[in-house]
Coordinates of C-alpha atoms and ligand atoms in Angstrom, one line a residue:
M1 CA 20.3 14.1 30.7
S2 CA 17.2 16.1 30.9
L3 CA 13.8 14.7 30.7
P4 CA 11.6 15.2 27.5
N5 CA 9.3 18.2 27.9
P6 CA 5.7 17.2 27.2
R7 CA 4.9 20.7 25.8
I8 CA 7.2 20.4 23.0
P9 CA 6.6 17.6 20.3
R10 CA 9.6 15.2 20.0
H11 CA 8.4 14.3 16.6
V12 CA 6.7 16.8 14.2
A13 CA 5.2 15.6 10.7
V14 CA 4.4 17.8 8.0
I15 CA 2.2 17.7 5.0
M16 CA 3.6 20.7 2.8
D17 CA 0.5 21.4 0.8
G18 CA -0.2 24.5 -1.4
N19 CA 2.9 25.1 -3.6
G20 CA 0.8 24.5 -6.9
R21 CA -1.9 27.3 -5.7
W22 CA 1.0 29.6 -4.4
A23 CA 2.6 29.8 -7.8
K24 CA -0.9 29.8 -9.6
E25 CA -2.0 32.9 -7.7
R26 CA 1.2 34.7 -9.1
G27 CA 0.9 33.3 -12.5
L28 CA 4.1 31.3 -12.1
P29 CA 4.7 27.6 -13.1
R30 CA 3.9 25.3 -10.3
V31 CA 7.8 24.4 -10.1
E32 CA 8.3 28.0 -8.8
G33 CA 5.9 27.1 -5.9
H34 CA 8.0 24.0 -5.1
R35 CA 11.3 26.2 -5.4
K36 CA 9.7 28.6 -2.9
G37 CA 8.6 25.5 -1.0
A38 CA 12.0 24.6 -0.3
E39 CA 12.9 27.8 1.4
T40 CA 10.0 27.1 3.9
V41 CA 11.7 23.6 4.4
Q42 CA 14.9 25.4 5.9
R43 CA 12.9 27.9 8.1
V44 CA 10.9 24.8 9.7
I45 CA 14.1 22.7 10.1
D46 CA 15.7 25.9 11.8
G47 CA 12.5 26.1 14.0
C48 CA 12.8 22.6 15.0
I49 CA 16.3 22.8 16.1
E50 CA 15.6 26.1 18.0
T51 CA 12.5 24.8 19.8
G52 CA 14.3 21.1 20.7
V53 CA 12.1 18.8 18.3
E54 CA 14.0 15.7 18.1
F55 CA 12.5 14.4 14.6
L56 CA 10.9 16.1 11.6
T57 CA 9.3 14.2 9.0
L58 CA 8.4 16.0 5.8
Y59 CA 6.1 14.4 3.0
A60 CA 8.1 15.6 0.2
F61 CA 6.9 13.2 -2.5
S62 CA 4.1 10.7 -2.2
I63 CA 3.7 7.5 -4.3
E64 CA 0.6 9.2 -5.9
N65 CA 2.9 12.3 -7.0
W66 CA 4.3 10.0 -9.8
K67 CA 1.0 10.5 -11.6
R68 CA 2.2 14.2 -11.8
P69 CA 3.1 15.5 -15.3
Q70 CA 6.7 14.3 -16.2
L71 CA 8.0 17.9 -16.1
E72 CA 7.0 18.5 -12.6
V73 CA 8.0 15.1 -11.4
S74 CA 11.6 15.6 -12.6
A75 CA 11.7 19.3 -11.4
L76 CA 10.8 17.9 -8.0
M77 CA 13.6 15.1 -8.1
R78 CA 16.0 17.9 -9.3
L79 CA 14.9 20.3 -6.6
L80 CA 15.5 17.6 -4.1
I81 CA 19.3 17.0 -5.2
E82 CA 19.8 20.8 -5.4
F83 CA 18.5 21.1 -1.9
L84 CA 20.8 18.3 -0.4
R85 CA 23.8 19.6 -2.1
S86 CA 23.5 23.2 -1.4
R87 CA 22.7 22.5 2.4
H88 CA 25.3 19.7 2.8
Q89 CA 27.7 21.9 4.9
E90 CA 24.9 23.6 6.7
M91 CA 23.5 19.7 7.7
L92 CA 27.0 19.1 9.2
D93 CA 27.3 22.3 10.9
K94 CA 23.8 22.3 12.6
N95 CA 24.4 18.4 13.6
I96 CA 21.3 17.3 11.5
R97 CA 21.1 13.5 10.7
L98 CA 19.2 13.0 7.4
R99 CA 17.0 9.9 7.0
V100 CA 14.3 8.7 4.5
I101 CA 11.2 6.6 4.4
G102 CA 9.4 5.3 1.3
R103 CA 9.8 3.0 -1.7
L104 CA 13.2 4.4 -2.5
S105 CA 13.8 2.0 -5.4
D106 CA 11.2 4.0 -7.2
L107 CA 13.7 7.1 -7.2
P108 CA 15.5 7.9 -10.3
L109 CA 19.3 6.7 -9.9
K110 CA 20.9 10.5 -9.4
T111 CA 18.2 11.2 -6.6
F112 CA 19.0 7.9 -5.0
A113 CA 22.7 8.6 -5.2
Q114 CA 22.4 12.0 -3.6
V115 CA 20.1 10.9 -0.9
E116 CA 22.3 8.0 0.0
K117 CA 25.4 10.4 -0.1
S118 CA 23.7 12.8 2.3
I119 CA 22.4 10.0 4.8
N120 CA 26.0 8.5 5.0
A121 CA 27.4 11.8 5.3
T122 CA 25.3 12.9 8.4
A123 CA 25.1 9.4 9.8
Q124 CA 27.1 10.4 12.9
N125 CA 25.0 13.5 13.6
T126 CA 23.3 13.7 17.0
G127 CA 21.1 16.7 16.5
L128 CA 17.6 16.7 14.7
T129 CA 16.7 13.7 12.6
L130 CA 15.2 15.0 9.2
I131 CA 13.3 12.1 7.8
L132 CA 12.1 12.8 4.1
A133 CA 9.1 10.7 2.8
L134 CA 9.9 10.0 -0.5
S135 CA 7.7 7.8 -3.0
Y136 CA 6.0 7.2 0.4
G137 CA 2.4 5.7 0.8
S138 CA 1.1 4.7 4.2
R139 CA -1.0 1.8 2.7
T140 CA 1.9 0.4 0.7
E141 CA 4.2 0.7 3.9
I142 CA 1.6 -1.2 6.0
L143 CA 1.2 -3.9 3.3
E144 CA 4.8 -4.2 2.9
A145 CA 5.0 -4.7 6.9
V146 CA 2.4 -7.4 6.8
N147 CA 3.8 -9.4 3.9
K148 CA 7.2 -9.2 5.7
L149 CA 5.7 -10.5 9.0
I150 CA 3.8 -13.1 7.1
A151 CA 7.0 -14.3 5.5
Q152 CA 8.8 -14.4 8.8
A153 CA 6.2 -16.4 10.7
P154 CA 3.1 -17.0 8.7
K155 CA 0.8 -18.2 11.7
A156 CA 2.3 -16.1 14.5
P157 CA 0.0 -13.5 15.9
V158 CA 1.6 -10.1 15.8
T159 CA 1.9 -7.5 18.4
E160 CA 1.5 -3.7 18.1
E161 CA 5.3 -3.6 19.0
Q162 CA 6.3 -6.0 16.3
F163 CA 4.1 -4.2 13.7
S164 CA 5.7 -0.9 14.4
R165 CA 9.1 -2.5 14.0
A166 CA 8.1 -3.8 10.7
L167 CA 7.3 -0.3 9.3
Y168 CA 9.8 2.1 7.6
T169 CA 9.5 4.2 10.8
A170 CA 10.8 1.2 13.0
D171 CA 13.7 3.6 14.6
Y172 CA 11.6 6.6 15.3
P173 CA 8.9 7.7 17.8
D174 CA 5.6 8.3 16.4
P175 CA 4.8 11.9 15.4
D176 CA 3.2 14.1 18.2
L177 CA 2.3 16.8 16.0
L178 CA 1.1 16.9 12.4
I179 CA 1.1 20.1 10.6
R180 CA -0.8 20.7 7.4
T181 CA -0.7 23.8 5.4
S182 CA -3.3 25.1 2.8
G183 CA -6.2 24.0 4.8
E184 CA -7.2 20.7 3.6
M185 CA -8.4 18.3 6.4
R186 CA -7.0 15.0 5.3
L187 CA -4.3 12.7 6.0
S188 CA -3.5 12.0 2.4
N189 CA -2.0 8.4 3.0
F190 CA 0.7 9.7 5.4
L191 CA 1.8 7.8 8.4
L192 CA -1.5 6.5 9.0
W193 CA -0.4 3.8 11.7
Q194 CA 2.0 6.2 13.4
M195 CA -0.4 9.1 13.8
S196 CA -2.8 7.3 15.7
Y197 CA -2.6 9.8 18.6
A198 CA -0.9 12.6 16.9
E199 CA -2.4 16.2 17.6
I200 CA -3.3 17.8 14.1
Y201 CA -2.7 21.5 13.2
V202 CA -4.2 22.7 10.1
T203 CA -3.6 26.2 8.8
K204 CA -5.0 27.9 5.8
K205 CA -1.4 29.4 5.0
L206 CA 0.1 28.0 1.8
W207 CA 3.5 26.0 2.2
P208 CA 5.6 28.5 0.5
E209 CA 4.2 31.4 2.8
F210 CA 4.5 29.4 6.1
S211 CA 6.7 31.6 8.1
R212 CA 8.8 31.0 11.3
E213 CA 6.0 32.7 13.2
D214 CA 3.4 30.4 11.8
F215 CA 5.6 27.3 12.8
L216 CA 6.0 28.9 16.4
D217 CA 2.1 29.2 16.4
A218 CA 1.7 25.5 15.7
M219 CA 4.0 24.8 18.6
R220 CA 2.1 27.0 21.0
D221 CA -1.2 25.4 19.9
F222 CA 0.4 22.0 20.7
A223 CA 1.8 23.3 24.2
Q224 CA -1.8 23.9 25.1
R225 CA -3.3 20.7 24.0
E226 CA -4.3 18.2 26.8
R227 CA -3.2 14.5 25.5
R228 CA -5.1 11.7 26.9
Y229 CA -4.3 8.7 24.6
G230 CA -8.0 7.6 25.1
G231 CA -7.9 7.7 28.8
I232 CA -9.5 10.3 31.0
Ligands
FPP301 C1 2.3 19.8 -2.4 O1 1.8 21.1 -3.1 C2 3.7 19.5 -2.4 C3 4.5 18.7 -3.1 C4 3.8 17.7 -3.7 C5 6.0 18.8 -2.8 C6 6.7 19.2 -1.6 C7 8.0 19.6 -2.1 C8 8.8 20.7 -1.5 C9 8.2 21.5 -0.6 C10 9.9 21.1 -2.1 C11 11.1 20.3 -1.9 C12 11.2 19.4 -0.8 C13 12.3 19.4 -0.1 C14 12.3 18.4 1.0 C15 13.5 20.2 -0.3 P1 1.1 21.0 -4.4 O2 1.8 20.9 -5.4 O3 0.2 19.6 -4.2 O4 0.2 22.3 -4.2 P2 -1.2 22.5 -4.6 O5 -2.2 21.5 -3.8 O6 -1.6 23.8 -4.4 O7 -1.3 22.1 -6.0

Protein backbone atom coordinates (compact mmCIF):
# COMPACT_ATOMS: atom_id res chain seq x y z
CA MET A 1 0.00 0.00 0.00
CA SER A 2 1.39 3.44 -0.90
CA LEU A 3 1.48 6.28 1.63
CA PRO A 4 -0.79 9.28 1.04
CA ASN A 5 0.91 12.17 -0.77
CA PRO A 6 0.54 15.35 1.37
CA ARG A 7 0.70 17.46 -1.79
CA ILE A 8 -2.53 15.91 -3.07
CA PRO A 9 -5.69 16.65 -1.06
CA ARG A 10 -7.38 13.42 0.03
CA HIS A 11 -10.70 15.20 0.18
CA VAL A 12 -11.81 18.11 -2.00
CA ALA A 13 -15.04 20.01 -1.23
CA VAL A 14 -16.60 22.35 -3.77
CA ILE A 15 -19.08 25.24 -3.61
CA MET A 16 -20.28 25.33 -7.21
CA ASP A 17 -21.33 28.95 -7.47
CA GLY A 18 -22.19 31.19 -10.42
CA ASN A 19 -24.56 29.12 -12.57
CA GLY A 20 -27.22 31.83 -12.43
CA ARG A 21 -24.79 34.61 -13.35
CA TRP A 22 -23.37 32.56 -16.21
CA ALA A 23 -26.86 32.15 -17.66
CA LYS A 24 -27.81 35.79 -17.07
CA GLU A 25 -24.71 37.03 -18.90
CA ARG A 26 -25.93 35.10 -21.92
CA GLY A 27 -29.60 36.04 -21.64
CA LEU A 28 -30.50 32.43 -20.83
CA PRO A 29 -32.80 31.04 -18.11
CA ARG A 30 -30.98 30.18 -14.85
CA VAL A 31 -31.69 26.51 -15.43
CA GLU A 32 -29.39 26.58 -18.46
CA GLY A 33 -26.59 27.64 -16.12
CA HIS A 34 -27.26 24.64 -13.92
CA ARG A 35 -27.33 22.38 -16.98
CA LYS A 36 -23.97 23.69 -18.11
CA GLY A 37 -22.77 23.37 -14.51
CA ALA A 38 -23.49 19.65 -14.60
CA GLU A 39 -20.86 19.35 -17.37
CA THR A 40 -18.33 20.98 -15.06
CA VAL A 41 -19.24 18.40 -12.40
CA GLN A 42 -18.10 15.67 -14.77
CA ARG A 43 -14.83 17.50 -15.54
CA VAL A 44 -14.05 17.89 -11.86
CA ILE A 45 -14.87 14.25 -11.13
CA ASP A 46 -12.45 13.23 -13.90
CA GLY A 47 -9.82 15.63 -12.56
CA CYS A 48 -10.10 14.06 -9.11
CA ILE A 49 -9.72 10.55 -10.48
CA GLU A 50 -6.74 11.60 -12.57
CA THR A 51 -4.90 13.30 -9.69
CA GLY A 52 -5.67 10.68 -7.04
CA VAL A 53 -8.18 12.57 -4.87
CA GLU A 54 -10.09 10.00 -2.78
CA PHE A 55 -13.18 12.00 -1.73
CA LEU A 56 -15.05 14.75 -3.58
CA THR A 57 -17.95 16.54 -1.88
CA LEU A 58 -20.14 18.77 -4.04
CA TYR A 59 -22.57 21.31 -2.57
CA ALA A 60 -25.32 20.48 -5.05
CA PHE A 61 -28.36 21.76 -3.12
CA SER A 62 -28.45 23.59 0.19
CA ILE A 63 -31.29 23.67 2.69
CA GLU A 64 -31.65 27.36 1.83
CA ASN A 65 -32.06 26.50 -1.87
CA TRP A 66 -35.63 25.29 -1.18
CA LYS A 67 -36.54 29.01 -1.03
CA ARG A 68 -35.77 29.42 -4.75
CA PRO A 69 -38.66 29.60 -7.26
CA GLN A 70 -40.48 26.29 -7.56
CA LEU A 71 -39.56 26.02 -11.25
CA GLU A 72 -35.84 26.27 -10.51
CA VAL A 73 -36.06 23.80 -7.63
CA SER A 74 -37.85 21.20 -9.72
CA ALA A 75 -35.43 21.74 -12.61
CA LEU A 76 -32.49 21.13 -10.27
CA MET A 77 -34.12 17.96 -8.92
CA ARG A 78 -34.73 16.74 -12.47
CA LEU A 79 -31.18 17.59 -13.47
CA LEU A 80 -29.88 15.53 -10.61
CA ILE A 81 -31.94 12.51 -11.67
CA GLU A 82 -30.82 12.98 -15.27
CA PHE A 83 -27.19 13.26 -14.23
CA LEU A 84 -27.27 10.09 -12.16
CA ARG A 85 -29.17 8.15 -14.84
CA SER A 86 -26.99 9.25 -17.72
CA ARG A 87 -23.72 8.63 -15.84
CA HIS A 88 -24.76 5.30 -14.36
CA GLN A 89 -22.51 3.14 -16.52
CA GLU A 90 -19.71 5.68 -16.40
CA MET A 91 -19.73 5.62 -12.59
CA LEU A 92 -19.42 1.85 -12.67
CA ASP A 93 -16.66 1.93 -15.30
CA LYS A 94 -14.73 4.59 -13.39
CA ASN A 95 -15.12 2.74 -10.08
CA ILE A 96 -16.90 5.72 -8.44
CA ARG A 97 -18.79 5.19 -5.18
CA LEU A 98 -21.71 7.60 -4.75
CA ARG A 99 -22.76 8.83 -1.30
CA VAL A 100 -24.94 11.70 -0.11
CA ILE A 101 -25.11 13.97 2.93
CA GLY A 102 -28.01 16.18 3.99
CA ARG A 103 -31.62 15.99 5.09
CA LEU A 104 -32.58 13.42 2.50
CA SER A 105 -36.16 13.09 3.74
CA ASP A 106 -36.74 16.57 2.19
CA LEU A 107 -36.11 15.29 -1.34
CA PRO A 108 -38.96 14.58 -3.75
CA LEU A 109 -39.68 10.85 -3.93
CA LYS A 110 -38.38 10.44 -7.50
CA THR A 111 -35.08 12.16 -6.70
CA PHE A 112 -34.68 10.15 -3.51
CA ALA A 113 -35.36 6.90 -5.38
CA GLN A 114 -32.75 7.63 -8.06
CA VAL A 115 -30.18 8.70 -5.48
CA GLU A 116 -30.77 5.51 -3.52
CA LYS A 117 -30.52 3.41 -6.66
CA SER A 118 -27.17 4.97 -7.63
CA ILE A 119 -25.81 4.61 -4.10
CA ASN A 120 -26.71 0.93 -4.03
CA ALA A 121 -25.38 0.25 -7.53
CA THR A 122 -22.00 1.82 -6.72
CA ALA A 123 -21.67 0.67 -3.11
CA GLN A 124 -18.96 -1.90 -3.86
CA ASN A 125 -16.79 0.51 -5.89
CA THR A 126 -13.42 1.32 -4.42
CA GLY A 127 -12.25 4.37 -6.39
CA LEU A 128 -13.30 8.01 -5.92
CA THR A 129 -16.05 8.54 -3.33
CA LEU A 130 -18.38 11.19 -4.76
CA ILE A 131 -20.45 12.78 -2.01
CA LEU A 132 -23.39 14.96 -3.02
CA ALA A 133 -24.59 17.43 -0.40
CA LEU A 134 -28.37 17.54 -0.93
CA SER A 135 -30.72 19.60 1.20
CA TYR A 136 -27.58 20.15 3.22
CA GLY A 137 -27.03 22.79 5.90
CA SER A 138 -24.13 22.66 8.29
CA ARG A 139 -25.97 24.20 11.25
CA THR A 140 -28.80 21.72 10.85
CA GLU A 141 -26.27 18.88 10.69
CA ILE A 142 -24.54 20.13 13.86
CA LEU A 143 -27.83 20.48 15.75
CA GLU A 144 -28.96 17.01 14.66
CA ALA A 145 -25.66 15.64 15.97
CA VAL A 146 -26.01 17.51 19.27
CA ASN A 147 -29.54 16.25 19.78
CA LYS A 148 -28.55 12.70 18.89
CA LEU A 149 -25.71 12.77 21.41
CA ILE A 150 -27.93 14.26 24.13
CA ALA A 151 -30.52 11.55 23.54
CA GLN A 152 -27.85 8.87 23.85
CA ALA A 153 -26.19 10.21 27.00
CA PRO A 154 -27.66 13.46 28.33
CA LYS A 155 -24.88 14.27 30.79
CA ALA A 156 -21.76 12.73 29.30
CA PRO A 157 -19.09 15.14 28.01
CA VAL A 158 -18.50 14.70 24.30
CA THR A 159 -15.10 14.42 22.61
CA GLU A 160 -14.23 15.85 19.17
CA GLU A 161 -14.00 12.30 17.88
CA GLN A 162 -17.49 11.39 19.15
CA PHE A 163 -18.92 14.59 17.74
CA SER A 164 -17.37 13.98 14.32
CA ARG A 165 -18.87 10.51 14.33
CA ALA A 166 -22.35 11.93 14.96
CA LEU A 167 -22.22 14.07 11.79
CA TYR A 168 -23.43 13.02 8.31
CA THR A 169 -19.75 12.84 7.35
CA ALA A 170 -18.81 10.23 9.98
CA ASP A 171 -17.33 7.89 7.35
CA TYR A 172 -15.11 10.44 5.61
CA PRO A 173 -11.94 12.36 6.42
CA ASP A 174 -12.29 16.15 6.76
CA PRO A 175 -11.86 18.12 3.52
CA ASP A 176 -8.29 19.29 2.88
CA LEU A 177 -9.21 21.72 0.13
CA LEU A 178 -12.31 23.84 -0.47
CA ILE A 179 -12.77 25.23 -3.96
CA ARG A 180 -15.31 28.00 -4.42
CA THR A 181 -16.13 29.52 -7.80
CA SER A 182 -17.49 32.95 -8.75
CA GLY A 183 -15.36 34.94 -6.34
CA GLU A 184 -17.49 34.91 -3.20
CA MET A 185 -15.52 34.70 0.06
CA ARG A 186 -18.08 32.78 2.11
CA LEU A 187 -18.57 29.30 3.54
CA SER A 188 -22.36 29.46 3.03
CA ASN A 189 -23.23 26.99 5.79
CA PHE A 190 -21.14 24.22 4.19
CA LEU A 191 -19.23 21.69 6.34
CA LEU A 192 -18.42 24.27 9.03
CA TRP A 193 -17.10 21.78 11.60
CA GLN A 194 -15.31 19.62 9.04
CA MET A 195 -13.47 22.49 7.32
CA SER A 196 -11.71 23.84 10.41
CA TYR A 197 -8.33 23.22 8.78
CA ALA A 198 -9.25 23.16 5.09
CA GLU A 199 -7.23 25.24 2.66
CA ILE A 200 -9.54 27.61 0.81
CA TYR A 201 -9.18 28.35 -2.91
CA VAL A 202 -11.49 30.95 -4.43
CA THR A 203 -11.56 31.70 -8.14
CA LYS A 204 -13.53 34.38 -9.99
CA LYS A 205 -14.45 31.86 -12.69
CA LEU A 206 -18.16 30.99 -12.74
CA TRP A 207 -18.91 27.30 -12.18
CA PRO A 208 -20.08 26.52 -15.75
CA GLU A 209 -16.79 27.84 -17.14
CA PHE A 210 -14.52 26.21 -14.52
CA SER A 211 -12.20 24.14 -16.70
CA ARG A 212 -9.92 21.15 -16.20
CA GLU A 213 -7.01 23.60 -16.18
CA ASP A 214 -8.71 25.68 -13.45
CA PHE A 215 -9.08 22.52 -11.37
CA LEU A 216 -5.41 21.69 -11.87
CA ASP A 217 -4.52 25.29 -10.85
CA ALA A 218 -6.38 24.76 -7.58
CA MET A 219 -4.48 21.50 -7.05
CA ARG A 220 -1.15 23.19 -7.79
CA ASP A 221 -2.01 26.01 -5.40
CA PHE A 222 -2.82 23.46 -2.69
CA ALA A 223 0.47 21.64 -3.26
CA GLN A 224 2.34 24.85 -2.40
CA ARG A 225 0.51 25.55 0.84
CA GLU A 226 2.28 24.88 4.07
CA ARG A 227 -0.22 23.30 6.45
CA ARG A 228 0.55 23.82 10.09
CA TYR A 229 -2.77 23.04 11.82
CA GLY A 230 -2.08 25.76 14.38
CA GLY A 231 1.46 24.50 15.13
CA ILE A 232 4.70 26.18 14.05
C1 LIG B 1 -25.12 27.80 -7.36
O1 LIG B 1 -25.22 28.70 -8.42
C2 LIG B 1 -25.43 26.44 -7.78
C3 LIG B 1 -26.48 25.69 -7.32
C4 LIG B 1 -27.42 26.17 -6.32
C5 LIG B 1 -26.75 24.34 -7.84
C6 LIG B 1 -25.57 23.50 -8.27
C7 LIG B 1 -26.02 22.49 -9.24
C8 LIG B 1 -25.32 22.06 -10.32
C9 LIG B 1 -23.95 22.48 -10.62
C10 LIG B 1 -25.92 21.15 -11.33
C11 LIG B 1 -26.30 19.80 -10.95
C12 LIG B 1 -25.46 19.12 -9.96
C13 LIG B 1 -25.04 17.84 -10.07
C14 LIG B 1 -24.31 17.21 -8.95
C15 LIG B 1 -25.28 17.06 -11.26
P1 LIG B 1 -26.25 29.90 -8.34
O2 LIG B 1 -27.50 29.48 -9.01
O3 LIG B 1 -26.42 30.33 -6.92
O4 LIG B 1 -25.52 31.00 -9.16
P2 LIG B 1 -25.59 32.58 -8.94
O5 LIG B 1 -24.98 32.85 -7.61
O6 LIG B 1 -24.78 33.11 -10.08
O7 LIG B 1 -27.04 32.96 -9.03
